[in-house]
PDB file of C-alpha atoms in Angstrom:
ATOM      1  CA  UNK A1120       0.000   0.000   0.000  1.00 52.00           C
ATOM      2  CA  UNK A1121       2.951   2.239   0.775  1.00 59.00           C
ATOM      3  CA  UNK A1122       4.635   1.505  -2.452  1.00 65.00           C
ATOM      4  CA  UNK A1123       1.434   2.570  -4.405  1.00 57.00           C
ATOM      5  CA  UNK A1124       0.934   5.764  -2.359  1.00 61.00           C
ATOM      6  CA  UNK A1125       4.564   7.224  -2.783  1.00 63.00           C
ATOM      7  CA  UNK A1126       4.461   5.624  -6.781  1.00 70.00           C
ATOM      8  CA  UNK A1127       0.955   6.991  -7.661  1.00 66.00           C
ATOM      9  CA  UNK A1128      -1.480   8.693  -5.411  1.00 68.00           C
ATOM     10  CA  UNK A1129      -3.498   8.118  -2.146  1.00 76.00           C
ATOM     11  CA  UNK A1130      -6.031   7.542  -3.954  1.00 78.00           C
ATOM     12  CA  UNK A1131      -5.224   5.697  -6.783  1.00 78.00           C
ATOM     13  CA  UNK A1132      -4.218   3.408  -3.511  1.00 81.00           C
ATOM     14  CA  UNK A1133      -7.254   3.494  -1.833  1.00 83.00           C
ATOM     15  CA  UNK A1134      -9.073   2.706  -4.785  1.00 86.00           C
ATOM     16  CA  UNK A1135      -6.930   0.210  -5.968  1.00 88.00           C
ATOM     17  CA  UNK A1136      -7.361  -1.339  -2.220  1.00 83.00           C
ATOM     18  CA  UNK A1137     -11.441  -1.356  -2.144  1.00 86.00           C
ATOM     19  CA  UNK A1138     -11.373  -2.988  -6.194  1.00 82.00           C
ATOM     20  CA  UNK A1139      -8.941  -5.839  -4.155  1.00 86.00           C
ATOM     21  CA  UNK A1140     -11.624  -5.880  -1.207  1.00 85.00           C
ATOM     22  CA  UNK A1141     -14.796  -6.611  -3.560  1.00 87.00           C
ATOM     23  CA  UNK A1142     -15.788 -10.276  -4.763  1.00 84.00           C
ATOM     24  CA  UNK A1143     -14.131 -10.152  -8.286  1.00 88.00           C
ATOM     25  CA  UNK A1144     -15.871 -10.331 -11.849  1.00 90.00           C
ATOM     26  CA  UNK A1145     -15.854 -12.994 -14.057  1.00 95.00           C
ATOM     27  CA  UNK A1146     -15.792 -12.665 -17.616  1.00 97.00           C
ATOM     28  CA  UNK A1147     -16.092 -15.369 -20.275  1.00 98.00           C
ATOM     29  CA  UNK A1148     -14.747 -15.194 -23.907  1.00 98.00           C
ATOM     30  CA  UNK A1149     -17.173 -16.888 -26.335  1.00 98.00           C
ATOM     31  CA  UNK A1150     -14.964 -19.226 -29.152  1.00 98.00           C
ATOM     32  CA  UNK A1151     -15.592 -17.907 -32.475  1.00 97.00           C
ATOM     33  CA  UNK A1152     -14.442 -21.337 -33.806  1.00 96.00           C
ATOM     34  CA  UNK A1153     -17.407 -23.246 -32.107  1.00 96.00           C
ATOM     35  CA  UNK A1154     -20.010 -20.393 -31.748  1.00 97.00           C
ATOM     36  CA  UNK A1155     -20.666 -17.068 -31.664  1.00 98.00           C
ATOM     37  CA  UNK A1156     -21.456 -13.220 -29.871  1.00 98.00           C
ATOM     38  CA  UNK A1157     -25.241 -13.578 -31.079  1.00 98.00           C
ATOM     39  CA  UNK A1158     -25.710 -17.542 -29.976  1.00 98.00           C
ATOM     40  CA  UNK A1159     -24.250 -16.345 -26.267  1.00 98.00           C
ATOM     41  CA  UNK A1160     -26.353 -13.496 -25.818  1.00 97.00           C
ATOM     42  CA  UNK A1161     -29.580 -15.414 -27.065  1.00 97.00           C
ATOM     43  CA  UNK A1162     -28.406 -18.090 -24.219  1.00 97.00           C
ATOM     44  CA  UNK A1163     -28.040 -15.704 -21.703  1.00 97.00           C
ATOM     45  CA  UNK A1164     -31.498 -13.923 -22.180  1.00 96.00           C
ATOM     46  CA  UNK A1165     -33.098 -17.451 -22.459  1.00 96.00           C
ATOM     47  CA  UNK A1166     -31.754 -18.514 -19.199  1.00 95.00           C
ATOM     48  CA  UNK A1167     -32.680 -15.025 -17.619  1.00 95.00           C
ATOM     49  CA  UNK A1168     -28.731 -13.934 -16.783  1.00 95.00           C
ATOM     50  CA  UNK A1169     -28.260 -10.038 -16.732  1.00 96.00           C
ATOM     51  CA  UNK A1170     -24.879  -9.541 -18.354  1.00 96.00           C
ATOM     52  CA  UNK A1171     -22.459  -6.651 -19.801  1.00 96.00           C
ATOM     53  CA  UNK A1172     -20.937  -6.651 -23.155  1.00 97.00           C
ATOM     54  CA  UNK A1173     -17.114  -5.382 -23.246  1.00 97.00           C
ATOM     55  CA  UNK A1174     -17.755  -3.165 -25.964  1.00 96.00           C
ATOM     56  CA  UNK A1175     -13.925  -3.444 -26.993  1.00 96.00           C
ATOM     57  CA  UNK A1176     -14.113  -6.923 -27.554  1.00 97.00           C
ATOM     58  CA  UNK A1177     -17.374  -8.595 -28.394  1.00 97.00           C
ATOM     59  CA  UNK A1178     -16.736 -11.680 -27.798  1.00 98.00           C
ATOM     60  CA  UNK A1179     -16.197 -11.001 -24.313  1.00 98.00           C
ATOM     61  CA  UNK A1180     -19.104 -11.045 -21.361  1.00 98.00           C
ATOM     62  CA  UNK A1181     -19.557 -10.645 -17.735  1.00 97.00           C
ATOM     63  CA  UNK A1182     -22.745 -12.099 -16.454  1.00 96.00           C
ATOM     64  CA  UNK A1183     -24.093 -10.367 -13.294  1.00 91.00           C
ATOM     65  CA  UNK A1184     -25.330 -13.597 -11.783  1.00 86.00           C
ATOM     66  CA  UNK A1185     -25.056 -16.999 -12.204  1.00 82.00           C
ATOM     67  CA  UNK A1186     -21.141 -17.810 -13.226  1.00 91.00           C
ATOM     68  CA  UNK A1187     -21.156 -21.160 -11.848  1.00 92.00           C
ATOM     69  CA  UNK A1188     -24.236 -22.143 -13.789  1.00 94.00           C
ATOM     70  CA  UNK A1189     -22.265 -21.279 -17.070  1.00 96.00           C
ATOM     71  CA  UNK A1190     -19.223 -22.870 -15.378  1.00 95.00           C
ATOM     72  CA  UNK A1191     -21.799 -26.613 -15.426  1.00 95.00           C
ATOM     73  CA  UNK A1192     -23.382 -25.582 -18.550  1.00 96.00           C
ATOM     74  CA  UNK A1193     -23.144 -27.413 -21.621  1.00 96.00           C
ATOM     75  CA  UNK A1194     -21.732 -24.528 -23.419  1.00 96.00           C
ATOM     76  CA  UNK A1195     -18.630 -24.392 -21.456  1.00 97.00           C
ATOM     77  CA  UNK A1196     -18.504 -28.320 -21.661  1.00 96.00           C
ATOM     78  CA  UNK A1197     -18.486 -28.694 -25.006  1.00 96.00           C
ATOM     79  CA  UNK A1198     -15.598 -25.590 -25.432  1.00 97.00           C
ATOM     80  CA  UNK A1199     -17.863 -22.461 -26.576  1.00 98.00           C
ATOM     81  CA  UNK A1200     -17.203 -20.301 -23.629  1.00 98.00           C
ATOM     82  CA  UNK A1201     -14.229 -19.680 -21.148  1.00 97.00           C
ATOM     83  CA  UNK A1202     -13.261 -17.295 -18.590  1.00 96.00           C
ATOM     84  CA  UNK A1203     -10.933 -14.878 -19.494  1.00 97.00           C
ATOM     85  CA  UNK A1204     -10.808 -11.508 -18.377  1.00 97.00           C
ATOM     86  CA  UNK A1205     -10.610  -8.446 -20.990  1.00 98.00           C
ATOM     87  CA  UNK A1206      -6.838  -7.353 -19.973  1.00 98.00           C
ATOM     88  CA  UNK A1207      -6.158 -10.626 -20.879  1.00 97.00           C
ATOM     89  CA  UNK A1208      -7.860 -10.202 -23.985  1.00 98.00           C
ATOM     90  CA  UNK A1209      -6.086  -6.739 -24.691  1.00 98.00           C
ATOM     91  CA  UNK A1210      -2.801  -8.031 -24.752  1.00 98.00           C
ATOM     92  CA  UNK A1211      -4.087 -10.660 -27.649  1.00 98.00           C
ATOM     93  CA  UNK A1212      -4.964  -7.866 -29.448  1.00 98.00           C
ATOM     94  CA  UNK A1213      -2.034  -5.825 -29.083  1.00 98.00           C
ATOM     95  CA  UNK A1214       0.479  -9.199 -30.319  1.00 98.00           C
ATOM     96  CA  UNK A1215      -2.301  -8.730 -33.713  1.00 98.00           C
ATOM     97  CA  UNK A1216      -2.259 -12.510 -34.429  1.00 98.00           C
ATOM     98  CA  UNK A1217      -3.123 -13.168 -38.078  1.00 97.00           C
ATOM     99  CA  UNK A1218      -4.530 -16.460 -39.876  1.00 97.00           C
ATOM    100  CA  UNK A1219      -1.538 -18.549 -40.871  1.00 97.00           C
ATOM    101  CA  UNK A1220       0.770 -17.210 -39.158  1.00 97.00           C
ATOM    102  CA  UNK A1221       3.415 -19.097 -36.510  1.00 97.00           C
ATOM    103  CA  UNK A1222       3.659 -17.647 -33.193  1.00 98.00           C
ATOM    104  CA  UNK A1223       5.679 -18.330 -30.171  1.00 98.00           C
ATOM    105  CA  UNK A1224       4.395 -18.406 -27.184  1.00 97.00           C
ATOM    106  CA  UNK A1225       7.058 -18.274 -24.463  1.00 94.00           C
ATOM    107  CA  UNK A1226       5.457 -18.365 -21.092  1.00 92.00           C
ATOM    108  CA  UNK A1227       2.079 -20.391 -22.192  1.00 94.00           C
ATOM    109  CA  UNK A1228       0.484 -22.334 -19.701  1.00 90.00           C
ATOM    110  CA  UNK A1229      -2.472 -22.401 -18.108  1.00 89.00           C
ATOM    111  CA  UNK A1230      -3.491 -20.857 -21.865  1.00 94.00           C
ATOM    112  CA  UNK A1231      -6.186 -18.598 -21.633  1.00 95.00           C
ATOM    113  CA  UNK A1232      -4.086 -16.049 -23.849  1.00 97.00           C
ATOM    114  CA  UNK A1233      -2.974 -19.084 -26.012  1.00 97.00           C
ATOM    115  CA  UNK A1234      -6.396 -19.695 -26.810  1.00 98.00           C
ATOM    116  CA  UNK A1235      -7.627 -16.461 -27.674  1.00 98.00           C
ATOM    117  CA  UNK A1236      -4.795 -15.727 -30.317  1.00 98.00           C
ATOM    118  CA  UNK A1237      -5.692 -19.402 -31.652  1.00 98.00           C
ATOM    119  CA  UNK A1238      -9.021 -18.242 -32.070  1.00 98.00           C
ATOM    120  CA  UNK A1239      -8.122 -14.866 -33.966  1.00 97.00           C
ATOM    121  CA  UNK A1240      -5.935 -17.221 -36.229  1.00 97.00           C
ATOM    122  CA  UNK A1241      -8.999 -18.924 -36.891  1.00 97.00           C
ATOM    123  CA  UNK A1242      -7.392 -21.872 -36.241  1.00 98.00           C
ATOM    124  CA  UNK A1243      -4.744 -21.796 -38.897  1.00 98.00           C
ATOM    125  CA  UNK A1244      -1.877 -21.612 -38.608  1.00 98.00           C
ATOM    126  CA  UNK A1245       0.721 -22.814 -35.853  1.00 98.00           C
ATOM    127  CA  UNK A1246       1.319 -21.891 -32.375  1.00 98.00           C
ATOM    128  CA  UNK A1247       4.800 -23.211 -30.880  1.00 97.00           C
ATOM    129  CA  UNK A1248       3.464 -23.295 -26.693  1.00 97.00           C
ATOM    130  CA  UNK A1249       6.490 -23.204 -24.085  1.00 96.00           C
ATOM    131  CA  UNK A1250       6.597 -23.425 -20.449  1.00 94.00           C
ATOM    132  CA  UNK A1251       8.442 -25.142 -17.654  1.00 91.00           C
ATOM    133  CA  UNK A1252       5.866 -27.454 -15.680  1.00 89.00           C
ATOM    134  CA  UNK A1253       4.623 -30.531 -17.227  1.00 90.00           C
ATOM    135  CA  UNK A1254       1.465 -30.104 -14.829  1.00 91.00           C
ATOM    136  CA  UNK A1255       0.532 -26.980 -16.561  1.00 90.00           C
ATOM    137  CA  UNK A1256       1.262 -27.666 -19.990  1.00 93.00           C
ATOM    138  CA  UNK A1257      -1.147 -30.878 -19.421  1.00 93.00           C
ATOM    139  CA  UNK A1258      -3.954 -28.408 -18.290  1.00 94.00           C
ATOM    140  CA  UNK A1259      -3.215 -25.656 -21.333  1.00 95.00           C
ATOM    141  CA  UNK A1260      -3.009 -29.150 -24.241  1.00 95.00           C
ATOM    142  CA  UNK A1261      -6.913 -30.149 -22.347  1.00 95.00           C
ATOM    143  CA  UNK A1262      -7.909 -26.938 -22.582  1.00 96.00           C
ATOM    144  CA  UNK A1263      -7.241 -26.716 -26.473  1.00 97.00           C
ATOM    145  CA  UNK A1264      -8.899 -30.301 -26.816  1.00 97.00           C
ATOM    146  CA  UNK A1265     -12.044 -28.933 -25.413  1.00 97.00           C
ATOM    147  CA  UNK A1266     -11.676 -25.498 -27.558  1.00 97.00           C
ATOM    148  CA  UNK A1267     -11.410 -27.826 -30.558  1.00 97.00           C
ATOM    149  CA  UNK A1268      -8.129 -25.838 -31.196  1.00 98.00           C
ATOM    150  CA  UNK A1269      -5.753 -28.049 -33.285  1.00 97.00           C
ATOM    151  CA  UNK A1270      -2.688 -25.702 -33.764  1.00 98.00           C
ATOM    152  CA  UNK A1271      -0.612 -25.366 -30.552  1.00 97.00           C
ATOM    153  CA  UNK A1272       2.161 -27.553 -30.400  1.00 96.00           C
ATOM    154  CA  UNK A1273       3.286 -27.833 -26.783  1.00 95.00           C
ATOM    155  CA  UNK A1274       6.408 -28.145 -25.059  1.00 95.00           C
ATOM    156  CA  UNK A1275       8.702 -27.628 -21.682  1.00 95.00           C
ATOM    157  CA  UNK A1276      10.898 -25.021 -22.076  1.00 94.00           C
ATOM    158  CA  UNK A1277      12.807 -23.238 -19.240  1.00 93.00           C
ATOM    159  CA  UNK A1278      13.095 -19.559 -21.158  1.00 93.00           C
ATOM    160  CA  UNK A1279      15.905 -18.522 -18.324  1.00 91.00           C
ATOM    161  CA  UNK A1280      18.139 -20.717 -20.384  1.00 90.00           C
ATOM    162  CA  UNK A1281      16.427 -22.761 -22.863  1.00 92.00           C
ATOM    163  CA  UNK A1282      16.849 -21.172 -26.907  1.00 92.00           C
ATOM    164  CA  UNK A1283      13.561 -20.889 -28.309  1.00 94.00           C
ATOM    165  CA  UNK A1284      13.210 -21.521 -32.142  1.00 94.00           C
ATOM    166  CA  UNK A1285      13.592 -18.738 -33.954  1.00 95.00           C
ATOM    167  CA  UNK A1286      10.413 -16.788 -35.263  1.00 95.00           C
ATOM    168  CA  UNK A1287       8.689 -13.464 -36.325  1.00 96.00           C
ATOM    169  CA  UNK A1288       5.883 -13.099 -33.899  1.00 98.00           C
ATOM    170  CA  UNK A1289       6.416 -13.670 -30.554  1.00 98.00           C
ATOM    171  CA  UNK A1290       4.667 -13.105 -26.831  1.00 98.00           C
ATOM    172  CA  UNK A1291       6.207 -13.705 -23.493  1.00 98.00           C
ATOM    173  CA  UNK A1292       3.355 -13.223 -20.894  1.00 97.00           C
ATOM    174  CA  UNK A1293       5.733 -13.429 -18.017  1.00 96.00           C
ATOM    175  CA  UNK A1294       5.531 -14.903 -14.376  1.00 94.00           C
ATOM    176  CA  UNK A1295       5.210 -11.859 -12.173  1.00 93.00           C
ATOM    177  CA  UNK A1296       3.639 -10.531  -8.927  1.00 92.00           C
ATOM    178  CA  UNK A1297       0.317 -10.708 -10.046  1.00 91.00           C
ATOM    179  CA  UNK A1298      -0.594  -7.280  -8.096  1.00 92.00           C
ATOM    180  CA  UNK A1299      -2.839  -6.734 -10.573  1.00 92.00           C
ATOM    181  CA  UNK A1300      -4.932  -9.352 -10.296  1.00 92.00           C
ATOM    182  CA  UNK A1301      -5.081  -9.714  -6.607  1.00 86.00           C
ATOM    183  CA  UNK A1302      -9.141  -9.290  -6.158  1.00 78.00           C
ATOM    184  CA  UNK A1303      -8.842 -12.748  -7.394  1.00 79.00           C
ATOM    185  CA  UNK A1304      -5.787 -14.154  -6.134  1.00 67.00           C
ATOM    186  CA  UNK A1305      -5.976 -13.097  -2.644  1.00 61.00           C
ATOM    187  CA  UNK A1306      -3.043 -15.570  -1.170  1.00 58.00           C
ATOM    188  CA  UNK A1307      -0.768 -13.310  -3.197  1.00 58.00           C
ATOM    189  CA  UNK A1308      -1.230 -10.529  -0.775  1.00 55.00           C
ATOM    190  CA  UNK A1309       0.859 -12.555   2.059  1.00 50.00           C
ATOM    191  CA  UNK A1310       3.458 -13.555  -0.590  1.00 58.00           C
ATOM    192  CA  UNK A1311       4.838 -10.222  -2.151  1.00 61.00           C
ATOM    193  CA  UNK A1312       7.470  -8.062  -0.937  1.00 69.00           C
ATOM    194  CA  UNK A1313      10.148  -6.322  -1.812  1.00 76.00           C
ATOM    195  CA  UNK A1314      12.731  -9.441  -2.289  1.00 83.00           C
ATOM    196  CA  UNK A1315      10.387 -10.972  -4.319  1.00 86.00           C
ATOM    197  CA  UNK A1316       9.346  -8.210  -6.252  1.00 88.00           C
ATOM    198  CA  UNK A1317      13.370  -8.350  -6.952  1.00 90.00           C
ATOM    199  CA  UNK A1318      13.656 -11.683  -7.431  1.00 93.00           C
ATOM    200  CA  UNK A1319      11.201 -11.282 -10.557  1.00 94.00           C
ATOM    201  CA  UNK A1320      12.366  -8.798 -11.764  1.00 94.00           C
ATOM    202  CA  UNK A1321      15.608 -10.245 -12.555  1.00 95.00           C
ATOM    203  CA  UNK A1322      13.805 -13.542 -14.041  1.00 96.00           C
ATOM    204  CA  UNK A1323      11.751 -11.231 -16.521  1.00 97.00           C
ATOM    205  CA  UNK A1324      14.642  -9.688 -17.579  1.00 97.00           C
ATOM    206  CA  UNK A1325      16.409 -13.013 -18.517  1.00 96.00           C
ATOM    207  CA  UNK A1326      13.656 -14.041 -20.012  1.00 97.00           C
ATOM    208  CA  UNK A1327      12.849 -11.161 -22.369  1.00 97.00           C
ATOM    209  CA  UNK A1328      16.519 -10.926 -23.009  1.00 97.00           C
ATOM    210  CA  UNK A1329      17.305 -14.876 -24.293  1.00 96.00           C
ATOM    211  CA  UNK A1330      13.762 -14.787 -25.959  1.00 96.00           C
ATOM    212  CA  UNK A1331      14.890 -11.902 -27.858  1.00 97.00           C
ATOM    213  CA  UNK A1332      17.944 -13.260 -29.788  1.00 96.00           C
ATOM    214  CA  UNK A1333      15.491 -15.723 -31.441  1.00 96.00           C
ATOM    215  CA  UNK A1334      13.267 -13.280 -33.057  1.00 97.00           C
ATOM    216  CA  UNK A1335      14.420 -12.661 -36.746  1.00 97.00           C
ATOM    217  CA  UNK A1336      14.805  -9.419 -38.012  1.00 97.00           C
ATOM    218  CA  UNK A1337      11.735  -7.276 -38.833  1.00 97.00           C
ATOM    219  CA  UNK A1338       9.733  -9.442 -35.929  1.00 98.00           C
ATOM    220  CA  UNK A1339       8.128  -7.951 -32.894  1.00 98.00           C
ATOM    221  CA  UNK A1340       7.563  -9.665 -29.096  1.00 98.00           C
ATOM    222  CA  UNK A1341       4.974  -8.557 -26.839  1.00 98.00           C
ATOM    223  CA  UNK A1342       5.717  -8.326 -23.177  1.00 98.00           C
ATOM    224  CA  UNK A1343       3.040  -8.770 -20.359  1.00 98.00           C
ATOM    225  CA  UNK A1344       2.321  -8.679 -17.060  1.00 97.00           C
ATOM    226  CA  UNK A1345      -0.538  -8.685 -14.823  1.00 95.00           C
ATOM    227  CA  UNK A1346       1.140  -6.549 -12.467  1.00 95.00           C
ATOM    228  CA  UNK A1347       1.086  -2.686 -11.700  1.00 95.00           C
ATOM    229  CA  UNK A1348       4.625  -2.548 -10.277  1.00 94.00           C
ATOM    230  CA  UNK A1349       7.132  -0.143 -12.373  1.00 94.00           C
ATOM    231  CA  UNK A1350      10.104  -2.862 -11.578  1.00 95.00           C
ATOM    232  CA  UNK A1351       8.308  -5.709 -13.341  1.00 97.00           C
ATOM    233  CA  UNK A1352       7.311  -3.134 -16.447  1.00 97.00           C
ATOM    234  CA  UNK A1353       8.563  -0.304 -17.743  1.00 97.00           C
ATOM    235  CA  UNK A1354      11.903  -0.747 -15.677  1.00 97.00           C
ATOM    236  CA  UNK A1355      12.177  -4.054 -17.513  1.00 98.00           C
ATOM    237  CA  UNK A1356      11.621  -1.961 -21.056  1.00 98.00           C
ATOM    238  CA  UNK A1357      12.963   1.088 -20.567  1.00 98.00           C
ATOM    239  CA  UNK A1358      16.768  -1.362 -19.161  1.00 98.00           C
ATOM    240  CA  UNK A1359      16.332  -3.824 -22.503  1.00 98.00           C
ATOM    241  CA  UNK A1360      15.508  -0.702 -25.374  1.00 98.00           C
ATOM    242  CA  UNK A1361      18.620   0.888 -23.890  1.00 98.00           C
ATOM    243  CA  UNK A1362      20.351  -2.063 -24.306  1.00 98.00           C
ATOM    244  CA  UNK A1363      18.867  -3.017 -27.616  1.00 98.00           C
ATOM    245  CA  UNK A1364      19.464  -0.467 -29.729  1.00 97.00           C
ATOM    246  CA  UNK A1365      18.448  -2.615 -32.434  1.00 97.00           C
ATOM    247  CA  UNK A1366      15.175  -2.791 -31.141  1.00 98.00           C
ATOM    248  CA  UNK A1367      11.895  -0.437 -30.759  1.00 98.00           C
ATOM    249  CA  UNK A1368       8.724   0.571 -29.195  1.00 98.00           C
ATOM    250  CA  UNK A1369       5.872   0.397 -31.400  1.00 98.00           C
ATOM    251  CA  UNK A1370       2.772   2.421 -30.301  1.00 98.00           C
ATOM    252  CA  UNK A1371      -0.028   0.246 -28.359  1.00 98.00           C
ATOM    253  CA  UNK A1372      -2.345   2.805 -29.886  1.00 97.00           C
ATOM    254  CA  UNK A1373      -1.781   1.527 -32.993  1.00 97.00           C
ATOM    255  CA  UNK A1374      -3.348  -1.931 -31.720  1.00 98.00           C
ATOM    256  CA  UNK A1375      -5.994  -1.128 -28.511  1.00 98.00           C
ATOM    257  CA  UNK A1376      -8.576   1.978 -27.398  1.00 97.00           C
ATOM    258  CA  UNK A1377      -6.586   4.722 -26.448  1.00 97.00           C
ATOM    259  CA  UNK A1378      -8.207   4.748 -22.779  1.00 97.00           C
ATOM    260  CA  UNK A1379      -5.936   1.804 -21.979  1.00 98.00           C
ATOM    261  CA  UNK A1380      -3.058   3.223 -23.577  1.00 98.00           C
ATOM    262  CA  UNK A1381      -0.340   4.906 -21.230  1.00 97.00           C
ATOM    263  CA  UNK A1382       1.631   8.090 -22.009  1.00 97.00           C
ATOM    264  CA  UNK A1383       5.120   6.087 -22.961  1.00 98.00           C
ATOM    265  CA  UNK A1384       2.799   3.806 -25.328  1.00 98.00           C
ATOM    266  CA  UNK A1385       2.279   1.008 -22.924  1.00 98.00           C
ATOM    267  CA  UNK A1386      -1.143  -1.455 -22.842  1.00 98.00           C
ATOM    268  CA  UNK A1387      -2.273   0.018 -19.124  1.00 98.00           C
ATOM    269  CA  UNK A1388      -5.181  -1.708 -17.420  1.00 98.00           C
ATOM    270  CA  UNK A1389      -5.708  -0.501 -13.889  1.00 96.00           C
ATOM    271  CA  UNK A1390      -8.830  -2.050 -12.234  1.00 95.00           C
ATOM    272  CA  UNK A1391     -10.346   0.807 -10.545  1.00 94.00           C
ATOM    273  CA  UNK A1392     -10.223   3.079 -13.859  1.00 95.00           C
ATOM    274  CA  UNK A1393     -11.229   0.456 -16.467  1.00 96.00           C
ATOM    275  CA  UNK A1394     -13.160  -2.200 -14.430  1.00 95.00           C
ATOM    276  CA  UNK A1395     -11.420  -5.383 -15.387  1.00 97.00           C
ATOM    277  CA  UNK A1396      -8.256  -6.854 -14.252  1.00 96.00           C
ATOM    278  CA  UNK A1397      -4.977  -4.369 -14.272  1.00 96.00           C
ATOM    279  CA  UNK A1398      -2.272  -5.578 -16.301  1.00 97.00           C
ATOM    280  CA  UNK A1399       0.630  -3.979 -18.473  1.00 98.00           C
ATOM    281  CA  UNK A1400       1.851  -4.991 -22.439  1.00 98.00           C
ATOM    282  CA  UNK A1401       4.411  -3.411 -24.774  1.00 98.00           C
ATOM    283  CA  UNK A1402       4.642  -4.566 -28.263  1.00 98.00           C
ATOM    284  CA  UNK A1403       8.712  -4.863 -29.164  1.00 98.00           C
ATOM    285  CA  UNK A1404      10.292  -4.325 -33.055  1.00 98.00           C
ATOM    286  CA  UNK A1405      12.960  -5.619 -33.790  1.00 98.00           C
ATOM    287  CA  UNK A1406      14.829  -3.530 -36.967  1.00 95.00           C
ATOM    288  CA  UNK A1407      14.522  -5.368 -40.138  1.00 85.00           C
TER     289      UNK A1407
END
């Protein structure tokens, strides 16, 4: 809370503190391979569920009741709807996936974001899926089974020290603090400090920095977070452009609504301002 105060404001803090205090949102992203926008909405009015739209991204909804009944339903069974918040969804738009392309995915698993840039691709295409735990690679290859997503090739990769192969396209979603998403990860709370804030930072920059050399020329990465804390973002850009010089910033306005767009050119979510989870993106060039 301290850190936030003398970083931002009081009240940014206090805000920011009351978003962490209330029983989160969920959101579900319908799968445009299996269904659509117009088939969920017709379900939800059927089955009486109140619901918002995010007007950003239509294929995303938060129903005001009833989450677990969608969670049992048939629908999610059967791989038309998931949960996924809209930052989430944000940083899929800001890596642009295109049909037929080959992505990277450095830091996959559980693979919400996976998914959703699967889905964009239309399911063509190839997406190579890293991480290091077996038990969560197991959980993102199920979740693409029941998606009926047949183009992510997964497999364990350590990115501290393991090359990845080399590509055009690539996203590293991170391990962080998670401080943005702590309304609903409360545990996290009693497991952040300062030495772990540290101890992050240092793996993101190892990461971002061996992913890097495997991006051919003319490619782009996108880095993400879902945390609010300067060490774990734009400390981590600002240290790698300076030592890139090969390497630069292109716009997230270019890719996302302004309103989530900070003044360096960063994806911004922060929860009290925009309502969904807070999170941070930067989309990476590499000179051709």
């Amino acid at each position: 809370m301290n850190k936030w105060i003398s970083e931002g404001s009081f009240e940014d803090a206090v805000a920011l503190a009351n978003w962490n205090n209330k029983a989160p949102q969920l959101w579900f992203r319908v799968n445009p391979i299996t269904f659509t926008a117009t088939k969920f909405k017709n379900y939800l009015k059927k089955n009486e569920i109140e619901f918002e739209q995010f007007p950003h991204l239509k294929n995303f909804f938060a129903p005001k009741t009833s989450a677990g009944f969608l969670l049992n339903s048939d629908l999610f069974k059967e791989g038309n709807i998931s949960i996924q918040d809209p930052a989430g969804g944000l940083v899929v738009t800001l890596l642009d996936p295109k049909k037929g392309e080959t992505i990277v995915d450095g830091c996959s698993a559980p693979g919400g974001k996976t998914a959703f840039i699967a889905e964009l691709m239309k399911n063509k295409g190839k997406i190579l899926a890293f991480d290091k735990s077996q038990e969560r690679l197991g959980r993102l290859s199920s979740g693409m089974k029941r998606l009926s997503i047949d183009i992510v090739d997964a497999e364990i990769k350590d990115l501290t020290r393991d090359k990845l192969p080399e590509s055009n396209k690539m996203i590293l979603d991170v391990p962080c603090s998670g401080t943005g998403v702590m309304a609903k990860r409360a545990d996290l709370r009693w497991r952040r400090d300062m030495d772990n804030l540290l101890e992050l930072h240092l793996q993101q920059r190892k990461i971002l920095w061996e992913a890097s050399n495997s991006l051919e020329s003319g490619g782009i990465i996108v880095y993400s977070t879902c945390s609010l804390e300067l060490e774990e973002n734009w400390m981590i850009v600002e240290a790698f452009l300076k030592s890139h010089p090969d390497f630069k910033l292109d716009n997230a306005n270019n890719y996302v609504p302004k309103e989530f767009v900070d003044d360096k050119g960063a994806l911004f979510t922060f929860p009290p301002k925009h309502g969904i989870d807070g999170g941070f993106a930067v989309r990476l060039v590499k000179d051709a």
